């Protein structure tokens, strides 16, 4: 099948940083200033369409944590995905974005009392929402609050995968009930709740063969467990998300159809519906971060390009040593300016050595005022931003037009001090 016949020409599996329209990014930076997140909900819609085509019989849920912005949530809802939420706050955002209760799952990990109180309260108006529970204590705490609705049991499959040890949740004891106790927990839960599903998640950024093999192991284990507890007594078996995207310029894109086929095969014969809950795959390549070079410092080893975005805007390089593609929009091939290259360290304004977006990477030698674009910033970008060093959070705009999240001000950062409070 040619790329055109498969629809790949219109909806390629990855939008690379080089595919973004430089002129448009420049316009947005000069209109709104930097640092600036640019998000393209149209690309989110394409990613949802590709997932739905790959998993036509499955319940595809979007892991809201990857990008919680209203425009993204509305796009995902319209595209027919459900919402998997990691906190009461995410449940609220999903409901506010128009997801009906039957399309909302709350995955409760050591849930704070305030979260349980809020979700049980909203359950009154949305009796079809589902709470995913990873410990007997959470079942007890729900029952204490009068909840007797839909419950999904999260299992620790003992199999982890992902781009960094900090995101390989599958084998970490923190998550889910141990596999060999899961059937007992399901039996107990059935006495008080409507047990509608099983859940497990290997981790985030599943990309290479090893990760894919771990994902298949997890799925196979979940298929076995479903048959053990009665696969026609539950509605779904959720095998998590984690589908990776290529961060390096020459990384291949994941063949999502092949992953879907392998998932179905590993699950085996199960009457319940297969469910998946990707986040990154939906939003990563729908966002870039724009940042301006404000300092250029030659050193014997590298040229340091000091920029106005830092780990407070995009934490992933500092937290996971994550690689993000970087383009100097003022020194592209064909641009007037010189494009001599050399080892460049792109460093932010934060007082930590880890506050760099790359170290000694071969890039065009920048000049003060150059505009840099950082790729795959749509997933876990704005979401992990903080106000450390009293740095207000950046703005976010839609590629085509409006401001999605206004730039935070210093008054915003200090608003809760000295008697200030959120209503
Ligand atoms: C329970 C759960 N589901 C889904 C996801 C989404 O992962 P990803 O964004 O890698 O698809 C995560 C994050 O790792 C998670 O913890
Ligand atoms: N925040 C992680 C992935 C999500 C982990 C959530 N379980 C990242 O940026 O890669």
GROMACS .gro file of C-alpha atoms and ligand atoms in nm:
model
  449
    1UNK     CA    1   0.000   0.000   0.000
    2UNK     CA    2   0.143   0.341  -0.091
    3UNK     CA    3   0.163   0.626   0.161
    4UNK     CA    4  -0.115   0.799  -0.032
    5UNK     CA    5  -0.348   0.497  -0.026
    6UNK     CA    6  -0.299   0.448   0.348
    7UNK     CA    7  -0.386   0.813   0.413
    8UNK     CA    8  -0.035   0.864   0.548
    9UNK     CA    9   0.030   1.150   0.308
   10UNK     CA   10  -0.243   1.361   0.472
   11UNK     CA   11  -0.195   1.226   0.820
   12UNK     CA   12   0.169   1.128   0.869
   13UNK     CA   13   0.257   0.942   1.189
   14UNK     CA   14   0.477   1.225   1.312
   15UNK     CA   15   0.497   1.598   1.257
   16UNK     CA   16   0.865   1.677   1.285
   17UNK     CA   17   0.997   2.009   1.407
   18UNK     CA   18   1.109   2.088   1.052
   19UNK     CA   19   0.746   2.058   0.933
   20UNK     CA   20   0.630   2.363   1.131
   21UNK     CA   21   0.585   2.685   0.931
   22UNK     CA   22   0.874   2.908   1.033
   23UNK     CA   23   0.699   3.226   0.920
   24UNK     CA   24   0.395   3.155   1.133
   25UNK     CA   25   0.604   3.070   1.439
   26UNK     CA   26   0.794   3.396   1.396
   27UNK     CA   27   0.470   3.596   1.373
   28UNK     CA   28   0.338   3.437   1.691
   29UNK     CA   29   0.662   3.505   1.878
   30UNK     CA   30   0.663   3.870   1.778
   31UNK     CA   31   0.294   3.911   1.862
   32UNK     CA   32   0.295   3.732   2.199
   33UNK     CA   33   0.657   3.734   2.312
   34UNK     CA   34   0.861   3.442   2.442
   35UNK     CA   35   0.876   3.192   2.602
   36UNK     CA   36   0.568   3.078   2.418
   37UNK     CA   37   0.397   2.743   2.373
   38UNK     CA   38   0.231   2.703   2.033
   39UNK     CA   39  -0.035   2.432   2.013
   40UNK     CA   40  -0.213   2.300   1.707
   41UNK     CA   41  -0.543   2.127   1.793
   42UNK     CA   42  -0.577   2.025   1.428
   43UNK     CA   43  -0.275   1.802   1.473
   44UNK     CA   44  -0.433   1.663   1.791
   45UNK     CA   45  -0.738   1.569   1.584
   46UNK     CA   46  -0.516   1.390   1.329
   47UNK     CA   47  -0.342   1.193   1.601
   48UNK     CA   48  -0.679   1.091   1.749
   49UNK     CA   49  -0.797   0.980   1.404
   50UNK     CA   50  -0.486   0.767   1.355
   51UNK     CA   51  -0.534   0.602   1.696
   52UNK     CA   52  -0.899   0.530   1.630
   53UNK     CA   53  -0.816   0.379   1.292
   54UNK     CA   54  -0.551   0.156   1.450
   55UNK     CA   55  -0.777   0.046   1.738
   56UNK     CA   56  -1.121   0.041   1.570
   57UNK     CA   57  -1.285  -0.192   1.825
   58UNK     CA   58  -1.118  -0.052   2.134
   59UNK     CA   59  -1.216   0.215   2.379
   60UNK     CA   60  -0.945   0.477   2.323
   61UNK     CA   61  -0.909   0.712   2.619
   62UNK     CA   62  -0.689   1.020   2.628
   63UNK     CA   63  -0.456   1.052   2.930
   64UNK     CA   64  -0.550   1.409   3.018
   65UNK     CA   65  -0.230   1.469   3.218
   66UNK     CA   66  -0.026   1.504   2.898
   67UNK     CA   67  -0.196   1.833   2.809
   68UNK     CA   68  -0.497   1.960   3.001
   69UNK     CA   69  -0.578   2.270   2.794
   70UNK     CA   70  -0.947   2.322   2.713
   71UNK     CA   71  -0.893   2.341   2.335
   72UNK     CA   72  -0.710   2.007   2.340
   73UNK     CA   73  -0.975   1.841   2.558
   74UNK     CA   74  -1.256   1.964   2.335
   75UNK     CA   75  -1.074   1.839   2.027
   76UNK     CA   76  -1.018   1.499   2.183
   77UNK     CA   77  -1.382   1.476   2.291
   78UNK     CA   78  -1.504   1.566   1.942
   79UNK     CA   79  -1.268   1.305   1.798
   80UNK     CA   80  -1.448   1.040   2.006
   81UNK     CA   81  -1.181   0.955   2.264
   82UNK     CA   82  -1.275   0.922   2.632
   83UNK     CA   83  -1.089   1.092   2.918
   84UNK     CA   84  -0.854   0.918   3.162
   85UNK     CA   85  -0.792   1.152   3.455
   86UNK     CA   86  -0.517   1.140   3.719
   87UNK     CA   87  -0.677   1.371   3.975
   88UNK     CA   88  -1.002   1.538   4.074
   89UNK     CA   89  -0.872   1.847   3.897
   90UNK     CA   90  -0.843   1.655   3.570
   91UNK     CA   91  -1.190   1.506   3.620
   92UNK     CA   92  -1.324   1.860   3.663
   93UNK     CA   93  -1.146   1.975   3.348
   94UNK     CA   94  -1.286   1.681   3.149
   95UNK     CA   95  -1.642   1.744   3.267
   96UNK     CA   96  -1.605   2.115   3.197
   97UNK     CA   97  -1.481   2.036   2.846
   98UNK     CA   98  -1.806   1.848   2.784
   99UNK     CA   99  -1.714   1.484   2.842
  100UNK     CA  100  -2.020   1.302   2.975
  101UNK     CA  101  -1.965   1.103   3.296
  102UNK     CA  102  -1.967   0.770   3.112
  103UNK     CA  103  -1.661   0.889   2.919
  104UNK     CA  104  -1.459   0.980   3.229
  105UNK     CA  105  -1.228   0.747   3.426
  106UNK     CA  106  -1.055   0.872   3.737
  107UNK     CA  107  -0.735   0.676   3.807
  108UNK     CA  108  -0.693   0.724   4.183
  109UNK     CA  109  -0.329   0.681   4.296
  110UNK     CA  110  -0.305   0.729   4.675
  111UNK     CA  111  -0.591   0.976   4.631
  112UNK     CA  112  -0.592   1.272   4.868
  113UNK     CA  113  -0.916   1.299   5.070
  114UNK     CA  114  -1.007   1.621   4.889
  115UNK     CA  115  -0.992   1.443   4.554
  116UNK     CA  116  -1.214   1.158   4.671
  117UNK     CA  117  -1.461   1.400   4.830
  118UNK     CA  118  -1.484   1.602   4.509
  119UNK     CA  119  -1.518   1.305   4.273
  120UNK     CA  120  -1.781   1.134   4.491
  121UNK     CA  121  -1.968   1.464   4.498
  122UNK     CA  122  -1.960   1.494   4.115
  123UNK     CA  123  -2.057   1.128   4.083
  124UNK     CA  124  -2.399   1.238   4.212
  125UNK     CA  125  -2.453   1.422   3.882
  126UNK     CA  126  -2.245   1.180   3.674
  127UNK     CA  127  -2.333   0.832   3.804
  128UNK     CA  128  -2.162   0.663   3.505
  129UNK     CA  129  -1.811   0.780   3.578
  130UNK     CA  130  -1.555   0.515   3.670
  131UNK     CA  131  -1.301   0.519   3.953
  132UNK     CA  132  -0.989   0.308   3.897
  133UNK     CA  133  -0.856   0.180   4.227
  134UNK     CA  134  -0.507   0.045   4.299
  135UNK     CA  135  -0.538  -0.048   4.668
  136UNK     CA  136  -0.795  -0.198   4.905
  137UNK     CA  137  -0.771   0.118   5.115
  138UNK     CA  138  -0.909   0.320   4.827
  139UNK     CA  139  -1.208   0.087   4.805
  140UNK     CA  140  -1.272   0.134   5.178
  141UNK     CA  141  -1.236   0.510   5.150
  142UNK     CA  142  -1.483   0.522   4.861
  143UNK     CA  143  -1.733   0.309   5.056
  144UNK     CA  144  -1.696   0.538   5.360
  145UNK     CA  145  -1.809   0.823   5.139
  146UNK     CA  146  -2.117   0.635   5.022
  147UNK     CA  147  -1.979   0.554   4.677
  148UNK     CA  148  -2.111   0.228   4.533
  149UNK     CA  149  -2.069   0.306   4.164
  150UNK     CA  150  -1.841   0.183   3.885
  151UNK     CA  151  -1.496   0.063   3.985
  152UNK     CA  152  -1.203  -0.060   3.779
  153UNK     CA  153  -0.922  -0.248   3.955
  154UNK     CA  154  -0.569  -0.137   3.872
  155UNK     CA  155  -0.322  -0.420   3.872
  156UNK     CA  156   0.054  -0.405   3.910
  157UNK     CA  157   0.155  -0.627   3.619
  158UNK     CA  158   0.517  -0.656   3.733
  159UNK     CA  159   0.628  -0.543   3.387
  160UNK     CA  160   0.760  -0.192   3.325
  161UNK     CA  161   0.858  -0.005   3.008
  162UNK     CA  162   0.933   0.349   2.902
  163UNK     CA  163   1.192   0.613   2.813
  164UNK     CA  164   1.331   0.659   3.165
  165UNK     CA  165   1.326   0.466   3.491
  166UNK     CA  166   1.119   0.744   3.651
  167UNK     CA  167   0.828   0.675   3.418
  168UNK     CA  168   0.834   0.293   3.419
  169UNK     CA  169   0.530   0.256   3.641
  170UNK     CA  170   0.442  -0.105   3.556
  171UNK     CA  171   0.670  -0.274   3.809
  172UNK     CA  172   0.676   0.000   4.075
  173UNK     CA  173   0.495  -0.116   4.392
  174UNK     CA  174   0.332   0.224   4.422
  175UNK     CA  175   0.092   0.144   4.140
  176UNK     CA  176  -0.186  -0.112   4.143
  177UNK     CA  177  -0.262  -0.420   4.349
  178UNK     CA  178  -0.005  -0.699   4.314
  179UNK     CA  179  -0.093  -0.925   4.025
  180UNK     CA  180  -0.130  -1.238   4.234
  181UNK     CA  181  -0.373  -1.068   4.472
  182UNK     CA  182  -0.579  -0.899   4.203
  183UNK     CA  183  -0.843  -1.171   4.170
  184UNK     CA  184  -0.911  -1.156   4.547
  185UNK     CA  185  -0.939  -0.778   4.540
  186UNK     CA  186  -1.181  -0.799   4.248
  187UNK     CA  187  -1.392  -1.055   4.439
  188UNK     CA  188  -1.406  -0.830   4.747
  189UNK     CA  189  -1.479  -0.521   4.540
  190UNK     CA  190  -1.769  -0.699   4.369
  191UNK     CA  191  -1.947  -0.720   4.706
  192UNK     CA  192  -1.986  -0.341   4.725
  193UNK     CA  193  -1.922  -0.193   4.383
  194UNK     CA  194  -1.998  -0.246   4.019
  195UNK     CA  195  -1.661  -0.380   3.899
  196UNK     CA  196  -1.649  -0.285   3.532
  197UNK     CA  197  -1.286  -0.326   3.435
  198UNK     CA  198  -0.923  -0.418   3.489
  199UNK     CA  199  -0.638  -0.176   3.433
  200UNK     CA  200  -0.259  -0.179   3.404
  201UNK     CA  201  -0.001   0.059   3.259
  202UNK     CA  202   0.358  -0.034   3.172
  203UNK     CA  203   0.500   0.318   3.157
  204UNK     CA  204   0.552   0.612   2.926
  205UNK     CA  205   0.746   0.640   2.602
  206UNK     CA  206   0.724   0.281   2.476
  207UNK     CA  207   0.931   0.287   2.158
  208UNK     CA  208   1.198   0.021   2.104
  209UNK     CA  209   1.164  -0.356   2.069
  210UNK     CA  210   1.235  -0.418   2.437
  211UNK     CA  211   0.956  -0.184   2.545
  212UNK     CA  212   0.715  -0.330   2.294
  213UNK     CA  213   0.792  -0.681   2.420
  214UNK     CA  214   0.722  -0.565   2.777
  215UNK     CA  215   0.394  -0.409   2.661
  216UNK     CA  216   0.292  -0.739   2.500
  217UNK     CA  217   0.379  -0.928   2.821
  218UNK     CA  218   0.163  -0.690   3.019
  219UNK     CA  219  -0.127  -0.732   2.779
  220UNK     CA  220  -0.099  -1.111   2.787
  221UNK     CA  221  -0.100  -1.109   3.168
  222UNK     CA  222  -0.409  -0.889   3.169
  223UNK     CA  223  -0.582  -1.122   2.924
  224UNK     CA  224  -0.513  -1.416   3.157
  225UNK     CA  225  -0.640  -1.227   3.460
  226UNK     CA  226  -0.955  -1.119   3.278
  227UNK     CA  227  -1.034  -1.480   3.191
  228UNK     CA  228  -0.964  -1.581   3.551
  229UNK     CA  229  -1.208  -1.328   3.702
  230UNK     CA  230  -1.466  -1.377   3.425
  231UNK     CA  231  -1.405  -1.173   3.113
  232UNK     CA  232  -1.775  -1.151   3.033
  233UNK     CA  233  -1.849  -1.005   3.378
  234UNK     CA  234  -1.648  -0.691   3.308
  235UNK     CA  235  -1.682  -0.429   3.035
  236UNK     CA  236  -1.319  -0.355   2.953
  237UNK     CA  237  -0.955  -0.449   2.997
  238UNK     CA  238  -0.748  -0.131   2.993
  239UNK     CA  239  -0.386  -0.205   2.907
  240UNK     CA  240  -0.266   0.154   2.959
  241UNK     CA  241  -0.101   0.405   2.734
  242UNK     CA  242   0.263   0.492   2.686
  243UNK     CA  243   0.293   0.478   2.305
  244UNK     CA  244   0.609   0.668   2.223
  245UNK     CA  245   0.689   0.933   1.966
  246UNK     CA  246   1.024   1.002   1.800
  247UNK     CA  247   1.209   1.283   1.978
  248UNK     CA  248   1.534   1.258   1.783
  249UNK     CA  249   1.532   1.390   1.429
  250UNK     CA  250   1.612   1.048   1.280
  251UNK     CA  251   1.407   0.827   1.513
  252UNK     CA  252   1.144   0.628   1.324
  253UNK     CA  253   0.779   0.679   1.410
  254UNK     CA  254   0.602   0.400   1.594
  255UNK     CA  255   0.394   0.178   1.367
  256UNK     CA  256   0.077   0.222   1.569
  257UNK     CA  257  -0.123  -0.023   1.359
  258UNK     CA  258   0.136  -0.294   1.424
  259UNK     CA  259   0.128  -0.210   1.795
  260UNK     CA  260  -0.251  -0.235   1.792
  261UNK     CA  261  -0.244  -0.572   1.612
  262UNK     CA  262   0.016  -0.707   1.855
  263UNK     CA  263  -0.192  -0.581   2.148
  264UNK     CA  264  -0.505  -0.760   2.030
  265UNK     CA  265  -0.310  -1.077   1.965
  266UNK     CA  266  -0.143  -1.070   2.309
  267UNK     CA  267  -0.475  -1.013   2.485
  268UNK     CA  268  -0.615  -1.332   2.337
  269UNK     CA  269  -0.977  -1.431   2.347
  270UNK     CA  270  -1.148  -1.192   2.587
  271UNK     CA  271  -1.516  -1.095   2.579
  272UNK     CA  272  -1.455  -0.755   2.740
  273UNK     CA  273  -1.357  -0.455   2.524
  274UNK     CA  274  -0.990  -0.367   2.490
  275UNK     CA  275  -0.912  -0.017   2.621
  276UNK     CA  276  -0.596   0.194   2.580
  277UNK     CA  277  -0.513   0.532   2.726
  278UNK     CA  278  -0.235   0.718   2.544
  279UNK     CA  279  -0.142   1.077   2.627
  280UNK     CA  280   0.189   1.162   2.462
  281UNK     CA  281   0.092   1.008   2.128
  282UNK     CA  282  -0.207   1.243   2.107
  283UNK     CA  283  -0.037   1.573   2.183
  284UNK     CA  284   0.345   1.559   2.167
  285UNK     CA  285   0.391   1.671   1.807
  286UNK     CA  286   0.103   1.920   1.830
  287UNK     CA  287   0.316   2.165   2.029
  288UNK     CA  288   0.641   2.359   2.011
  289UNK     CA  289   0.807   2.589   2.261
  290UNK     CA  290   0.952   2.915   2.127
  291UNK     CA  291   1.233   3.084   2.314
  292UNK     CA  292   1.465   3.376   2.238
  293UNK     CA  293   1.842   3.381   2.270
  294UNK     CA  294   1.938   3.665   2.504
  295UNK     CA  295   2.305   3.580   2.575
  296UNK     CA  296   2.575   3.427   2.358
  297UNK     CA  297   2.890   3.319   2.536
  298UNK     CA  298   3.180   3.150   2.359
  299UNK     CA  299   3.374   2.911   2.586
  300UNK     CA  300   3.661   2.679   2.496
  301UNK     CA  301   3.426   2.379   2.471
  302UNK     CA  302   3.092   2.512   2.355
  303UNK     CA  303   2.896   2.822   2.268
  304UNK     CA  304   2.644   2.885   2.544
  305UNK     CA  305   2.314   3.016   2.410
  306UNK     CA  306   2.130   3.169   2.705
  307UNK     CA  307   1.755   3.167   2.640
  308UNK     CA  308   1.445   3.302   2.813
  309UNK     CA  309   1.280   2.960   2.866
  310UNK     CA  310   1.406   2.722   3.128
  311UNK     CA  311   1.333   2.404   3.318
  312UNK     CA  312   1.041   2.587   3.475
  313UNK     CA  313   0.879   2.602   3.129
  314UNK     CA  314   0.988   2.261   2.994
  315UNK     CA  315   1.111   2.027   3.265
  316UNK     CA  316   1.170   1.709   3.065
  317UNK     CA  317   1.539   1.764   2.972
  318UNK     CA  318   1.629   1.845   3.335
  319UNK     CA  319   1.418   1.569   3.487
  320UNK     CA  320   1.474   1.281   3.246
  321UNK     CA  321   1.771   1.400   3.034
  322UNK     CA  322   1.511   1.396   2.760
  323UNK     CA  323   1.619   1.489   2.407
  324UNK     CA  324   1.406   1.752   2.227
  325UNK     CA  325   1.487   1.865   1.874
  326UNK     CA  326   1.590   2.233   1.854
  327UNK     CA  327   1.578   2.460   1.549
  328UNK     CA  328   1.727   2.807   1.521
  329UNK     CA  329   1.461   2.975   1.307
  330UNK     CA  330   1.696   3.261   1.220
  331UNK     CA  331   1.971   3.037   1.085
  332UNK     CA  332   1.793   2.788   0.866
  333UNK     CA  333   1.953   2.682   0.539
  334UNK     CA  334   1.865   2.953   0.289
  335UNK     CA  335   1.823   3.227   0.552
  336UNK     CA  336   2.028   3.547   0.511
  337UNK     CA  337   2.208   3.505   0.841
  338UNK     CA  338   2.518   3.293   0.874
  339UNK     CA  339   2.465   2.932   0.969
  340UNK     CA  340   2.808   2.816   1.081
  341UNK     CA  341   2.756   2.531   1.318
  342UNK     CA  342   2.934   2.417   1.632
  343UNK     CA  343   2.867   2.261   1.970
  344UNK     CA  344   2.597   2.470   2.139
  345UNK     CA  345   2.458   2.442   2.491
  346UNK     CA  346   2.112   2.596   2.515
  347UNK     CA  347   2.071   2.708   2.876
  348UNK     CA  348   1.781   2.870   3.061
  349UNK     CA  349   1.769   3.139   3.332
  350UNK     CA  350   1.729   2.904   3.632
  351UNK     CA  351   2.000   2.862   3.897
  352UNK     CA  352   2.057   2.492   3.833
  353UNK     CA  353   2.318   2.314   3.625
  354UNK     CA  354   2.045   2.089   3.487
  355UNK     CA  355   1.865   2.388   3.337
  356UNK     CA  356   1.973   2.319   2.980
  357UNK     CA  357   1.775   2.205   2.677
  358UNK     CA  358   2.084   2.049   2.518
  359UNK     CA  359   2.454   2.026   2.597
  360UNK     CA  360   2.714   2.068   2.326
  361UNK     CA  361   2.475   1.979   2.045
  362UNK     CA  362   2.584   2.057   1.688
  363UNK     CA  363   2.365   2.358   1.601
  364UNK     CA  364   2.405   2.687   1.412
  365UNK     CA  365   2.609   2.931   1.621
  366UNK     CA  366   2.340   3.173   1.742
  367UNK     CA  367   2.336   3.547   1.785
  368UNK     CA  368   2.151   3.746   2.046
  369UNK     CA  369   1.787   3.783   1.944
  370UNK     CA  370   1.765   3.454   1.751
  371UNK     CA  371   1.442   3.260   1.787
  372UNK     CA  372   1.469   2.891   1.878
  373UNK     CA  373   1.193   2.632   1.849
  374UNK     CA  374   1.190   2.323   2.070
  375UNK     CA  375   1.000   2.025   1.931
  376UNK     CA  376   0.751   1.776   2.074
  377UNK     CA  377   0.660   2.022   2.347
  378UNK     CA  378   0.289   1.940   2.333
  379UNK     CA  379   0.309   1.651   2.584
  380UNK     CA  380   0.418   1.709   2.942
  381UNK     CA  381   0.543   2.058   2.850
  382UNK     CA  382   0.317   2.326   2.992
  383UNK     CA  383   0.174   2.063   3.227
  384UNK     CA  384   0.498   2.026   3.419
  385UNK     CA  385   0.576   2.400   3.426
  386UNK     CA  386   0.642   2.554   3.766
  387UNK     CA  387   0.711   2.894   3.917
  388UNK     CA  388   1.047   2.797   4.071
  389UNK     CA  389   1.282   3.096   4.092
  390UNK     CA  390   0.959   3.303   4.089
  391UNK     CA  391   0.937   3.265   3.714
  392UNK     CA  392   0.582   3.320   3.587
  393UNK     CA  393   0.455   3.043   3.362
  394UNK     CA  394   0.469   3.104   2.984
  395UNK     CA  395   0.178   3.181   2.754
  396UNK     CA  396   0.021   2.928   2.518
  397UNK     CA  397  -0.134   3.020   2.183
  398UNK     CA  398  -0.317   2.825   1.917
  399UNK     CA  399  -0.116   2.793   1.594
  400UNK     CA  400  -0.402   2.940   1.394
  401UNK     CA  401  -0.508   3.225   1.621
  402UNK     CA  402  -0.606   3.288   1.981
  403UNK     CA  403  -0.437   3.287   2.320
  404UNK     CA  404  -0.511   2.957   2.495
  405UNK     CA  405  -0.341   3.034   2.827
  406UNK     CA  406  -0.232   3.386   2.912
  407UNK     CA  407   0.119   3.457   3.025
  408UNK     CA  408   0.134   3.446   3.403
  409UNK     CA  409   0.242   3.767   3.578
  410UNK     CA  410   0.454   3.816   3.887
  411UNK     CA  411   0.133   3.919   4.066
  412UNK     CA  412  -0.007   3.579   3.964
  413UNK     CA  413   0.290   3.401   4.116
  414UNK     CA  414   0.254   3.580   4.452
  415UNK     CA  415  -0.126   3.597   4.464
  416UNK     CA  416  -0.169   3.346   4.748
  417UNK     CA  417   0.059   3.525   4.995
  418UNK     CA  418  -0.041   3.754   5.280
  419UNK     CA  419  -0.407   3.661   5.290
  420UNK     CA  420  -0.452   3.620   4.915
  421UNK     CA  421  -0.659   3.314   4.829
  422UNK     CA  422  -0.824   3.135   4.541
  423UNK     CA  423  -1.201   3.119   4.574
  424LIG     C1  424  -0.205   0.542   3.437
  424LIG     C2  425  -0.150   0.612   3.317
  424LIG     N1  426  -0.218   0.606   3.202
  424LIG     C3  427  -0.175   0.668   3.091
  424LIG     C4  428  -0.056   0.738   3.090
  424LIG     C5  429  -0.017   0.804   2.962
  424LIG     O1  430   0.110   0.777   2.922
  424LIG     P1  431   0.160   0.833   2.782
  424LIG     O2  432   0.143   0.981   2.784
  424LIG     O3  433   0.300   0.792   2.776
  424LIG     O4  434   0.076   0.770   2.679
  424LIG     C6  435   0.021   0.745   3.207
  424LIG     C7  436   0.153   0.812   3.210
  424LIG     O5  437   0.253   0.743   3.202
  424LIG     C8  438  -0.028   0.681   3.325
  424LIG     O6  439   0.039   0.691   3.439
  425LIG     N1  440   0.593   1.313   3.252
  425LIG     C1  441   0.650   1.204   3.179
  425LIG     C2  442   0.555   1.100   3.132
  425LIG     C3  443   0.431   1.074   3.211
  425LIG     C4  444   0.442   0.992   3.331
  425LIG     C5  445   0.305   0.973   3.386
  425LIG     N2  446   0.275   0.842   3.432
  425LIG     C6  447   0.731   1.256   3.062
  425LIG     O1  448   0.739   1.374   3.041
  425LIG     O2  449   0.788   1.182   2.988
   0.00000   0.00000   0.00000
